[in-house]
Short mmCIF file of C-alpha atoms in Angstrom, two decimals:
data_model
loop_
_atom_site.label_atom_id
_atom_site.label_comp_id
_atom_site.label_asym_id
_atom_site.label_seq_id
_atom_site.Cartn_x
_atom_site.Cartn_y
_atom_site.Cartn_z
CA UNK A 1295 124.38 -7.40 208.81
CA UNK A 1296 128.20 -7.96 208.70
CA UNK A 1297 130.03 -7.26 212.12
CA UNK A 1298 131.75 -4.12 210.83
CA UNK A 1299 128.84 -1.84 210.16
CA UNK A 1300 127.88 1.45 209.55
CA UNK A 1301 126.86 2.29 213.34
CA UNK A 1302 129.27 -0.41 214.71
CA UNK A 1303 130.28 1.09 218.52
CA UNK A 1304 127.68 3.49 218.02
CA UNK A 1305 124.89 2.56 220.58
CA UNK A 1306 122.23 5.35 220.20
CA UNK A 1307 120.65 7.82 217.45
CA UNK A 1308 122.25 11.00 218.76
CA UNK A 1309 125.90 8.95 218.80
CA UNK A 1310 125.40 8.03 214.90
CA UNK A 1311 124.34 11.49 214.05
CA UNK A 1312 127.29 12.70 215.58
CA UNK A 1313 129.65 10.47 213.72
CA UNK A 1314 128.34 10.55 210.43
CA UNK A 1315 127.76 14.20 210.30
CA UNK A 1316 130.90 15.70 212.51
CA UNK A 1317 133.90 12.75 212.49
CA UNK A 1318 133.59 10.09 210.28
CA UNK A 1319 134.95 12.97 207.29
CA UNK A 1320 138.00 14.36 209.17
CA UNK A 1321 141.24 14.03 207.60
CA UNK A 1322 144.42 12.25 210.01
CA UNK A 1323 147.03 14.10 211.29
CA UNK A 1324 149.15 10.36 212.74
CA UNK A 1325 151.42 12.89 214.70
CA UNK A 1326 153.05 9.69 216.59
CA UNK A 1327 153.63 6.23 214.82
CA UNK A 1328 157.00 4.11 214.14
CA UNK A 1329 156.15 3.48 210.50
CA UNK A 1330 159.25 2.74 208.15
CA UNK A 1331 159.88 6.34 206.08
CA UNK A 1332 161.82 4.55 203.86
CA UNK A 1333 158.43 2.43 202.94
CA UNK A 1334 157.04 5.72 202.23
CA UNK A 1335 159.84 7.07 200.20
CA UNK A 1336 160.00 4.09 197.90
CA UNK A 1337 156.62 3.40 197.49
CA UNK A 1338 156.81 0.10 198.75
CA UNK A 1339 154.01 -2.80 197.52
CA UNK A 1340 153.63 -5.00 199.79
CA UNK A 1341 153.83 -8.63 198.73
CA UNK A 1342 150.81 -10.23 201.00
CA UNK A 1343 148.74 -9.67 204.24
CA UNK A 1344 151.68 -10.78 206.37
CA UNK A 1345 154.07 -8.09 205.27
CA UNK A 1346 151.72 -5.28 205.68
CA UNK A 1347 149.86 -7.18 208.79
CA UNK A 1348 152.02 -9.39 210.98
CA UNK A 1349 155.47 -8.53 210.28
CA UNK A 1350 156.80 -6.30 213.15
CA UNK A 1351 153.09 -6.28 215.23
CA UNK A 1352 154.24 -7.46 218.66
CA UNK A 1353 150.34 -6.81 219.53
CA UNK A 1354 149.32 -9.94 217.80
CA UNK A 1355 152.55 -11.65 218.72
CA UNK A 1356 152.08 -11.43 222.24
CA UNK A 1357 148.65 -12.58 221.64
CA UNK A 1358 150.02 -15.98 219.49
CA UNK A 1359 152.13 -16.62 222.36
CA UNK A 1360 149.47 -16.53 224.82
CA UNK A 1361 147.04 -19.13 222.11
CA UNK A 1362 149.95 -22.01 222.27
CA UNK A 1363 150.87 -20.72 219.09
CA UNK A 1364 155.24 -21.68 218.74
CA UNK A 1365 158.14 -18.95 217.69
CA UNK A 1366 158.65 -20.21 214.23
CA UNK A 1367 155.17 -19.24 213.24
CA UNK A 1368 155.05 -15.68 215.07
CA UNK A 1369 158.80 -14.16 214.37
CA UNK A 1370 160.81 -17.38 213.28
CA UNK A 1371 161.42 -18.73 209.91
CA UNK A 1372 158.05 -19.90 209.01
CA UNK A 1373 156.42 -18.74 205.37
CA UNK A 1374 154.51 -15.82 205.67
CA UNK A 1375 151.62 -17.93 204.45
CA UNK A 1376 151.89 -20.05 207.83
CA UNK A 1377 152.48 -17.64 209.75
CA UNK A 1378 149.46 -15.81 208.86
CA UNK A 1379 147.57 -18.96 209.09
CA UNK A 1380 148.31 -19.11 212.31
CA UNK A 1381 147.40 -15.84 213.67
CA UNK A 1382 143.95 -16.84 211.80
CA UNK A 1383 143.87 -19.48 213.94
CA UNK A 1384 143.74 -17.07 216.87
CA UNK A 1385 141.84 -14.58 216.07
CA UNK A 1386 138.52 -16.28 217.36
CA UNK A 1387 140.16 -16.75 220.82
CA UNK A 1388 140.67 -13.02 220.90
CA UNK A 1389 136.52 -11.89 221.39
CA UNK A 1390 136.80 -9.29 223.80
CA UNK A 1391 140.11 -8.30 223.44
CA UNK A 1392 140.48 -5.06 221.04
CA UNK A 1393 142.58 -7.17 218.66
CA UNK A 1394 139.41 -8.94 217.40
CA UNK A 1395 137.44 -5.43 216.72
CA UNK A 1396 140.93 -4.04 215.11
CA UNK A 1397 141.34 -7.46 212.66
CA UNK A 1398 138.25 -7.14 211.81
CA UNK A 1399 137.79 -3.25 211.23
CA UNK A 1400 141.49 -3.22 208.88
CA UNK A 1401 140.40 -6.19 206.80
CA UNK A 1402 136.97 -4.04 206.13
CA UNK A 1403 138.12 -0.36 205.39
CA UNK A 1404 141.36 -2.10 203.79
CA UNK A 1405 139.90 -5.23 201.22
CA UNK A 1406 136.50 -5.07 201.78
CA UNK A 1407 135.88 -8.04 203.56
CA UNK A 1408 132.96 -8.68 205.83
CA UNK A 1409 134.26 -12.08 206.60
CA UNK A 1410 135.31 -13.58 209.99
CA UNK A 1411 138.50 -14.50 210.11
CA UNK A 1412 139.41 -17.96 211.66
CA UNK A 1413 140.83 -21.22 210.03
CA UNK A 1414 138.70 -21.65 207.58
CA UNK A 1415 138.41 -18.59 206.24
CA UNK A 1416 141.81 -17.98 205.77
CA UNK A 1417 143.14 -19.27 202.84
CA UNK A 1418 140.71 -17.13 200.86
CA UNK A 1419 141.51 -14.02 202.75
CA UNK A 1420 145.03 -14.74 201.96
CA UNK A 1421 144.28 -15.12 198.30
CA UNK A 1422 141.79 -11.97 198.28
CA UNK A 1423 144.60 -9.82 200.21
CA UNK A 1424 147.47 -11.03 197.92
CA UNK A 1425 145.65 -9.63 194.67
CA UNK A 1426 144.31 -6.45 196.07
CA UNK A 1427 147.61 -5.63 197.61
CA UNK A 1428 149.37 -5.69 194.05
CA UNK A 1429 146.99 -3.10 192.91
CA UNK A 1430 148.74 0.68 193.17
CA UNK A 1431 146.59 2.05 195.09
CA UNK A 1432 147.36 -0.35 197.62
CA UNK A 1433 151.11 1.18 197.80
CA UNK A 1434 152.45 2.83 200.67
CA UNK A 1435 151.22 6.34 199.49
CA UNK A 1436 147.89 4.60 197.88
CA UNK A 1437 147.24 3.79 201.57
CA UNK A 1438 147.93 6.74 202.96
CA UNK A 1439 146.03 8.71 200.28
CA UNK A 1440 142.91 6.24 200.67
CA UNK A 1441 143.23 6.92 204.50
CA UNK A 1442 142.87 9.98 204.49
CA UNK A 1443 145.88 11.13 205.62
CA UNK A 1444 147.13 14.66 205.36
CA UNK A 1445 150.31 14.40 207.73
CA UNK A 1446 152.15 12.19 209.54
CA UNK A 1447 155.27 11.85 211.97
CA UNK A 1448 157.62 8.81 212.33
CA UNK A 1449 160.03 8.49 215.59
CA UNK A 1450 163.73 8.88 214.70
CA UNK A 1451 166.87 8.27 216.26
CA UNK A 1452 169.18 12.03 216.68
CA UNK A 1453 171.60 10.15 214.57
CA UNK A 1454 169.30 9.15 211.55
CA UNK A 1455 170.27 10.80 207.91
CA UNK A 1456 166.47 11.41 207.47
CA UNK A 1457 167.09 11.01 203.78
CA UNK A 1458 163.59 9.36 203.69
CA UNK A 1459 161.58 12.03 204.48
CA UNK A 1460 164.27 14.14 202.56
CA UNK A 1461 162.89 12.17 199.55
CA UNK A 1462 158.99 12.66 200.23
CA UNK A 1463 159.15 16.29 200.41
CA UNK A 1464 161.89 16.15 197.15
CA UNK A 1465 158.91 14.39 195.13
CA UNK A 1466 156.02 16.59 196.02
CA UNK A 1467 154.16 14.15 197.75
CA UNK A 1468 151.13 15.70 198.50
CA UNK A 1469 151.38 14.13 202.48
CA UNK A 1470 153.23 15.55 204.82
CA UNK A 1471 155.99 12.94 206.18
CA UNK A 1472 157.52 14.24 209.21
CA UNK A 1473 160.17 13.02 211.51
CA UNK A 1474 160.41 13.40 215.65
CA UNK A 1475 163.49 13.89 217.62
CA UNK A 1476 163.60 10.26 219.90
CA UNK A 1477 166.88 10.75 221.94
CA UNK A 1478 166.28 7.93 223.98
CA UNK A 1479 169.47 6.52 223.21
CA UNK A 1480 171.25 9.13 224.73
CA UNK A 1481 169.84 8.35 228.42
CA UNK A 1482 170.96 4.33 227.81
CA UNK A 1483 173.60 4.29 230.51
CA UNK A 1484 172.34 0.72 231.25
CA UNK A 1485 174.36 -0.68 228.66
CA UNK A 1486 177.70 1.10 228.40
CA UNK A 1487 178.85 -0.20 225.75
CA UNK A 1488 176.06 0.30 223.29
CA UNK A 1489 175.78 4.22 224.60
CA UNK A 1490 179.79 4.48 223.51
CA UNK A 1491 179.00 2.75 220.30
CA UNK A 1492 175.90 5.49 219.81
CA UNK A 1493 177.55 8.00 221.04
CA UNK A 1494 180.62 7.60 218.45
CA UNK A 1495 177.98 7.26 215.41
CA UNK A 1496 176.39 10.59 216.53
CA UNK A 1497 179.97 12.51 216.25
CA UNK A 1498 180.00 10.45 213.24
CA UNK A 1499 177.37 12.29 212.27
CA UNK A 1500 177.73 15.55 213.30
CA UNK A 1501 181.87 16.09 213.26
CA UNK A 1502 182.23 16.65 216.79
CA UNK A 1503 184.36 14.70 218.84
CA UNK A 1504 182.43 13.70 222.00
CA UNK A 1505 184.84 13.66 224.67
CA UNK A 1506 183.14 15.58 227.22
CA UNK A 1507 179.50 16.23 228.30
CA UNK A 1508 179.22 19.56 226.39
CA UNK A 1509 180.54 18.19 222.96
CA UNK A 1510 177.45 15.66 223.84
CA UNK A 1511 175.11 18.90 224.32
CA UNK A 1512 176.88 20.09 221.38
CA UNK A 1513 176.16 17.44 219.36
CA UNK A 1514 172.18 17.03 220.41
CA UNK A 1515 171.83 20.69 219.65
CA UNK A 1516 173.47 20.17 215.87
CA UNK A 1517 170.65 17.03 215.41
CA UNK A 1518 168.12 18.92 216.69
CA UNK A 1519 168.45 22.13 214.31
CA UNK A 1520 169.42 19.82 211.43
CA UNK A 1521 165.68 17.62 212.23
CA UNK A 1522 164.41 21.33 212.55
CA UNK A 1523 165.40 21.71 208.90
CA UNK A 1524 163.51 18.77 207.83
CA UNK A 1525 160.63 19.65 208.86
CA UNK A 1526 160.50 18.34 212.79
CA UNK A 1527 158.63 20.10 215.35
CA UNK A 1528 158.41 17.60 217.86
CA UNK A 1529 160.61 15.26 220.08
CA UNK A 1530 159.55 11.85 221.58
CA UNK A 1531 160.82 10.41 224.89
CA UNK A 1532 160.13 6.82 226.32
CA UNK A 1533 160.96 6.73 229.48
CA UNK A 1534 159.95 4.47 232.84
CA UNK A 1535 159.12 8.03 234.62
CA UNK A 1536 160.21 11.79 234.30
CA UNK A 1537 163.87 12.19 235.66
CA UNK A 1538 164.40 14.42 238.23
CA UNK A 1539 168.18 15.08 239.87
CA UNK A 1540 169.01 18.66 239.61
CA UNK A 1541 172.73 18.14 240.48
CA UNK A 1542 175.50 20.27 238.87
CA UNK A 1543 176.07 20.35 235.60
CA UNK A 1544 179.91 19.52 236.64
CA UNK A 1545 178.70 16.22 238.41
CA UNK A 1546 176.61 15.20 235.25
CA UNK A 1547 180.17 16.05 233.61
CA UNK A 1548 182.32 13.60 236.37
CA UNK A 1549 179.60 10.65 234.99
CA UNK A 1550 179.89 11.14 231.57
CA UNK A 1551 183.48 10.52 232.01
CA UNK A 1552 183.28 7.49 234.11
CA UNK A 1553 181.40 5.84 231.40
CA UNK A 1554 182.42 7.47 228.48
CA UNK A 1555 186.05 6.48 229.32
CA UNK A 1556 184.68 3.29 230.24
CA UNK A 1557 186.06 2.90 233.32
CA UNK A 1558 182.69 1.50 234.25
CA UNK A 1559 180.33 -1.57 233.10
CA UNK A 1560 178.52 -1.55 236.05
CA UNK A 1561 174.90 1.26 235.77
CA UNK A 1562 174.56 3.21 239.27
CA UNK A 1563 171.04 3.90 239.36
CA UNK A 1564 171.68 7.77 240.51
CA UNK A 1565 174.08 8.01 237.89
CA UNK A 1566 171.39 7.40 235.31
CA UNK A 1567 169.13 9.98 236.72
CA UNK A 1568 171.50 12.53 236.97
CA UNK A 1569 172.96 12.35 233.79
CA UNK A 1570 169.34 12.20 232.09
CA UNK A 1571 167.92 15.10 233.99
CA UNK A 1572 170.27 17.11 232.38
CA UNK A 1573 170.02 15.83 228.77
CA UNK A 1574 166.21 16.05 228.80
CA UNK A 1575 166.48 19.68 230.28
CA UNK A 1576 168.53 20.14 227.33
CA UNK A 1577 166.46 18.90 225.19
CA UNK A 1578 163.06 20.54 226.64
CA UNK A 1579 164.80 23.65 226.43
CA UNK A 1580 165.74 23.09 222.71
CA UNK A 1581 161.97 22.55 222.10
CA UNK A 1582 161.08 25.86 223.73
CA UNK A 1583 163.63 27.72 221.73
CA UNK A 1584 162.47 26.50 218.65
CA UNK A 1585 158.71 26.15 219.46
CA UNK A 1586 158.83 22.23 218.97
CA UNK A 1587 156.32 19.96 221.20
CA UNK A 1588 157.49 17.53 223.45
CA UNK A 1589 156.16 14.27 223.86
CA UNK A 1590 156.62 12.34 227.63
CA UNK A 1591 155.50 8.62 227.46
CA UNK A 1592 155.88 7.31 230.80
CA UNK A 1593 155.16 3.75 232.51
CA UNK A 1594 156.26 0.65 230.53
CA UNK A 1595 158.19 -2.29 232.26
CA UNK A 1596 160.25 -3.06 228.87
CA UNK A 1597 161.55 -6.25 227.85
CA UNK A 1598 160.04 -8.67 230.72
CA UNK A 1599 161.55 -11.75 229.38
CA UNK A 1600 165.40 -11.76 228.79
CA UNK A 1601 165.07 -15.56 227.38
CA UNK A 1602 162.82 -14.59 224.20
CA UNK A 1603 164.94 -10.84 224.53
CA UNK A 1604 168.34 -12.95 223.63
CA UNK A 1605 166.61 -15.71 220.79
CA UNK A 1606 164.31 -12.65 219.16
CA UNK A 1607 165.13 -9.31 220.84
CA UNK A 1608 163.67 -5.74 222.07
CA UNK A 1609 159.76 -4.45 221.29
CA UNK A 1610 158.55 -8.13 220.45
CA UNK A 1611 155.61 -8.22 223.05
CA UNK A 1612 157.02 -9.12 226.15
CA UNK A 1613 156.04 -5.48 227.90
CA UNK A 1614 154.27 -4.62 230.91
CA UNK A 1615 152.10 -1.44 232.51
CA UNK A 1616 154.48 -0.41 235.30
CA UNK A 1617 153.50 0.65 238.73
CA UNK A 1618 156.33 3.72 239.08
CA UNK A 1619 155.77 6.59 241.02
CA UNK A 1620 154.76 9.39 238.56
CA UNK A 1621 154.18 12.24 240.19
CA UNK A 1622 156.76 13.66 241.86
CA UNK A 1623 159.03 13.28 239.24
CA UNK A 1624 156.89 14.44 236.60
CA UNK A 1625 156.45 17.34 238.11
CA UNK A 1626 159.45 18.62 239.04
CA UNK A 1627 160.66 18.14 235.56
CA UNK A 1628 157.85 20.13 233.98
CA UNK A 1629 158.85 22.70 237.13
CA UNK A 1630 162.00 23.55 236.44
CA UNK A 1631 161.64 24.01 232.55
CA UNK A 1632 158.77 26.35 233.53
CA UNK A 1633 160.75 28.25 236.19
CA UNK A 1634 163.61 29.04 233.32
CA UNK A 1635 160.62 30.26 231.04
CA UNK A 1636 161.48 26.96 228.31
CA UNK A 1637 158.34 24.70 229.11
CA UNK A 1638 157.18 23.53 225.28
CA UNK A 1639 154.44 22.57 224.56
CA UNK A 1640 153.79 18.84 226.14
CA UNK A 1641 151.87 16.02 225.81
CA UNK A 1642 151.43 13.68 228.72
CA UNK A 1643 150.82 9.65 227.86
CA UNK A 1644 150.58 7.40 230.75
CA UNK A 1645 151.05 3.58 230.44
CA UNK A 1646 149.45 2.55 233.20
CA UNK A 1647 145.27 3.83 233.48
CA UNK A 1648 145.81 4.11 237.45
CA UNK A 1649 147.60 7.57 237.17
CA UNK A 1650 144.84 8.97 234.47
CA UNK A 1651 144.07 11.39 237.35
CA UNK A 1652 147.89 11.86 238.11
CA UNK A 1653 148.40 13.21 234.36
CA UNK A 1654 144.93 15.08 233.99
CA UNK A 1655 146.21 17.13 236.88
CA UNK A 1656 149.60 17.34 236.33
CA UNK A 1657 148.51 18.71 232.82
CA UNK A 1658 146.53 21.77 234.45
CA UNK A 1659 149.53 22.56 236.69
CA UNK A 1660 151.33 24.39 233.72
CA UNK A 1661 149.01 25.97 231.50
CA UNK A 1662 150.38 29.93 231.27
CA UNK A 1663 147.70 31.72 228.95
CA UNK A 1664 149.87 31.24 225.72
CA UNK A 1665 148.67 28.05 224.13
CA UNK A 1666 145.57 26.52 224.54
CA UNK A 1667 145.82 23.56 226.14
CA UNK A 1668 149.37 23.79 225.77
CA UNK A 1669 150.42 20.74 228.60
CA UNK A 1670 147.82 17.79 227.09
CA UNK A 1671 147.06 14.75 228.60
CA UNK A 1672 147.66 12.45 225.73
CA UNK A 1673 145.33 10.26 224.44
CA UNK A 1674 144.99 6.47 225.31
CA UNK A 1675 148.33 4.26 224.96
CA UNK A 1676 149.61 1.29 224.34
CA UNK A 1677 147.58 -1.14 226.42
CA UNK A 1678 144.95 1.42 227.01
CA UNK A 1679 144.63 2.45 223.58
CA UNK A 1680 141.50 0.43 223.11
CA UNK A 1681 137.66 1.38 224.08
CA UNK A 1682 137.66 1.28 227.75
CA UNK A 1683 140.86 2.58 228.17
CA UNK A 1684 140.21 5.59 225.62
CA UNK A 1685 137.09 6.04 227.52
CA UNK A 1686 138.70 5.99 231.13
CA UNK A 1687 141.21 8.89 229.50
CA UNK A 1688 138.63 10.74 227.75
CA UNK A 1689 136.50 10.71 231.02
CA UNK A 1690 139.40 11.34 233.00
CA UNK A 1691 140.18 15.05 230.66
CA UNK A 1692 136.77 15.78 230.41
CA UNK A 1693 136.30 15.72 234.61
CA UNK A 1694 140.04 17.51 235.04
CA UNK A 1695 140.94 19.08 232.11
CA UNK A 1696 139.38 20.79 229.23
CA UNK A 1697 137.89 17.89 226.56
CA UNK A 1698 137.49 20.68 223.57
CA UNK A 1699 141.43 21.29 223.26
CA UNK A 1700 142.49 17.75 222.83
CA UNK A 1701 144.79 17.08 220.38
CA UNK A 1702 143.06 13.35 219.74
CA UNK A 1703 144.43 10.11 218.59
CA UNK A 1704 147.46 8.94 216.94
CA UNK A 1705 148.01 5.14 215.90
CA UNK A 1706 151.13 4.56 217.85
CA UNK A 1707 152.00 1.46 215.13
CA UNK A 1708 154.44 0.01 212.91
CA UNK A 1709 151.60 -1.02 210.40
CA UNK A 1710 150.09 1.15 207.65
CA UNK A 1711 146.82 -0.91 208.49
CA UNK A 1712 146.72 0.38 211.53
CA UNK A 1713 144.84 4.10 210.47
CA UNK A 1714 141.27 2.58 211.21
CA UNK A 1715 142.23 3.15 214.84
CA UNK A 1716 141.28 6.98 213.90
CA UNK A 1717 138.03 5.94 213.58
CA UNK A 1718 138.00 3.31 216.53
CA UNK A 1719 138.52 6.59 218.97
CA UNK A 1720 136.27 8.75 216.83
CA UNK A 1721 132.91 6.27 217.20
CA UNK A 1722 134.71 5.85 220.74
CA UNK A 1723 134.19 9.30 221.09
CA UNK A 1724 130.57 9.89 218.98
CA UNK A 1725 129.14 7.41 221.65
CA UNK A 1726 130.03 8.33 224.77
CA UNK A 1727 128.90 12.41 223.45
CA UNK A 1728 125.88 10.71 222.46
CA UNK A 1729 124.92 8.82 225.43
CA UNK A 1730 125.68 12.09 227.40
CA UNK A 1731 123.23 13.94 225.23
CA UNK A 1732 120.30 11.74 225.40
CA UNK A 1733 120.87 11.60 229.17
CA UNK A 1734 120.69 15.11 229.40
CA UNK A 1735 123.84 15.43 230.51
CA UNK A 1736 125.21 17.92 227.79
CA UNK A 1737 122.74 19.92 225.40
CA UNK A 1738 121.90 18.69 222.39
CA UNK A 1739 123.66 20.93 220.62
CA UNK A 1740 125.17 20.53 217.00
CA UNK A 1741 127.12 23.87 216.50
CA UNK A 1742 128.44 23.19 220.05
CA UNK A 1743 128.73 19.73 219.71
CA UNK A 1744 129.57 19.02 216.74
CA UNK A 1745 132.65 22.04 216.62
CA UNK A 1746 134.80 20.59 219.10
CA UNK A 1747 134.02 16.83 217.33
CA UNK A 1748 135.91 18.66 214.42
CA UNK A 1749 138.56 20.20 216.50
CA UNK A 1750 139.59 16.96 218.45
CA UNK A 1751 139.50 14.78 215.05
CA UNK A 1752 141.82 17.07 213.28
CA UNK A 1753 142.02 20.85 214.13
CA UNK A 1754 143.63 20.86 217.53
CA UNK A 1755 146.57 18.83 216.36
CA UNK A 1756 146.65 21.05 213.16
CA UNK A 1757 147.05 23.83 215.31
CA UNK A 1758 148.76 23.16 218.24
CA UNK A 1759 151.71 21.12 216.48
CA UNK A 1760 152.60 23.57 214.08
CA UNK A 1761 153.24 21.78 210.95
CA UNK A 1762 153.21 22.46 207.87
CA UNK A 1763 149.68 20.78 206.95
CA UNK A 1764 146.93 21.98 204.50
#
């Protein structure tokens, strides 16, 4: 029996009767990833395993790094041959970690191989990859369409032309390819003189000169319809924890001056939070108005090393779970967009597993009999996006929150090989209902069962999200 199996993660009868009958045949609705649109829009064929694989995965980077494994053969000049080579070479000292059930999982629903990979079975796998990846159904779309896929949403900067997903929709493709509203850049007082440089390409952009705080407003407000237009209904925010300084709106004026101006180069710490409390009310209202979904991921110490930050630069696997205080902050955010009636609808993902309990709660806080489940506590991320962490969450919303109206998984990745981690959750899932069942700890139930199965796979997002999906 090859590693990948038919019941692989599925431990008892009831949990494979669950998956096969109820999961395995939902479509995906990715409603969070940072694939390329442009990849999408041209149809791009990928060349080899490396360009599809490797290339941008600061998962298997950081875990190169940690095998001995030097720069040149993770993001330096190497060949892509080498390079993948070398993360071949790793892969057997990654048992137990979820990269070795992910490599494994991709290279079966993807190529149909049941091999291990290591050093000697690489070459082959390279030359097996290289000529199914020419074949067109191997494309961008061929992948999506061979996925399963029925929608998806990329994370955007306020300033991008969107001309990618412009292009999708212009050809008919059958998938929906959506963008989200990632503002981030907006908050990024920490380095003045990058925020000046953004802030003159988004009055670029939009034909307002920003000179004050409200042509910034302005400006956000212009993006936000004209992503409204394209098809967005939901904004993304990464942030180290939910802002919360309520000052004026006149003293979040006075620091957008300062720096603006640039009378500054030095970041004052309550100068960030003020200024960023009142762009993301801003922006949480925006969502309200036009019935958008917000998205709060909260935790991540980003960039730990500044030596490899300077030779490669940002998201290249030097992160960190962070140990902020959540709570407080999180909830007088949420708070004081429900107190003005413009709470959207919000999902909740928490880096770090030790506030699961934080988030479930928070999550109930704020419900208000309109939406169901309408503040979620999002699935799994980042480094608890693998079986133990999606199984802390899931146990976590099951014991605090209602289990039936979550909105699922989402890939989180800059690889369109990444869409077997759908089905990683979904056996995740199938097995832990299963074990439940046979210890007679839920009824053994199919309709019951076997309904919300459906709804969590595929529905709920459907639903809640509000896109335009078949």
């Amino acid at each position: 029996m090859s590693f990948i199996h038919d019941d692989f993660l599925l431990s008892t009868k009831t949990a494979r009767r669950l998956y096969h009958t109820f999961a395995k045949g939902e479509p995906i609705l990715d409603y969070h990833n940072h694939l390329p649109p442009q990849d999408i829009a041209e149809d791009r064929q990928f060349k080899n395993i490396h360009e599809i694989w490797l290339a941008g995965d600061h998962y298997k980077w950081r875990a190169m790094r940690c095998n001995g494994i030097p720069e040149e053969l993770i993001t330096g000049d190497a060949s892509p041959r080498d390079k993948f080579l070398a993360w071949a070479k790793t892969v057997p000292h990654t048992l137990r970690n979820p990269l070795y059930h992910w490599t494994h999982i991709e290279l079966k629903r993807y190529f149909g191989i049941d091999d291990l990979l290591n050093e000697k079975t690489a070459p082959a796998i390279w030359e097996q990859t290289e000529a199914a990846l020419a074949k067109p159904e191997m494309s961008a779309r061929g992948i999506l369409r061979t996925q399963n896929v029925r929608a998806l949403c990329t994370t955007d900067d306020p300033t991008d032309d969107l001309s990618a997903h412009k292009k999708c929709a212009a050809d008919g493709f059958e998938i929906g390819v959506y963008p989200t509203f990632r503002p981030d850049k907006a908050l990024g007082l920490q380095q003045p003189d990058a925020w000046n440089d953004w802030c003159d390409k988004l009055a670029e952009v939009t034909n307002i000169e920003i000179s004050s705080f409200g042509a910034l407003l302005e400006a956000l407000e212009k993006r936000h319809d004209y992503f409204h237009s394209v098809g967005c209904r939901l904004s993304d925010h990464g942030l180290n924890r939910c802002y919360a300084n309520f000052a004026t709106e006149a003293s979040a004026a006075r620091v957008f001056d300062r720096y603006r101006s640039h009378r500054t180069k030095r970041l004052y710490p309550e100068d960030q939070e003020l200024l960023a409390t009142h762009i993301m009310m801003h922006v949480g209202r925006l969502n309200a108005k036009r019935k958008w979904t917000m998205q709060l991921h909260l935790g991540p110490v980003r960039n730990n090393n500044s030596r490899l930050a300077k030779k490669v630069g940002a998201d290249v696997g030097c992160d960190s779970i962070g140990d902020y205080p959540q709570a407080e902050g999180l909830s007088r955010f949420l708070d004081a967009l429900d107190s003005e009636n413009a709470l959207p609808k919000t999902v909740l993902y928490n880096v770090n597993p030790a506030d699961n309990y934080v988030f479930g709660t928070m999550a109930g806080n704020f419900a208000d009999g309109t939406t169901p489940g309408k503040v979620q506590f999002g699935s799994g991320w980042w480094f608890v996006d693998q079986k133990e962490g999606m199984e802390w969450q899931i146990n976590a919303l099951s014991n605090l929150g209602l289990l039936s109206r979550f909105i699922g998984m989402l890939t989180d990745s800059r690889s369109f090989m990444s869409f077997p981690r759908h089905e990683y959750f979904r056996r995740t899932l199938c097995n832990l209902l299963g074990n439940d069942i046979e210890g007679g700890l839920i009824p053994d139930d199919d309709e019951l069962t076997g309904s919300m199965l459906k709804n969590i796979c595929y529905s709920n997002a459907k639903a809640y999200l509000g896109l335009a999906v078949s």
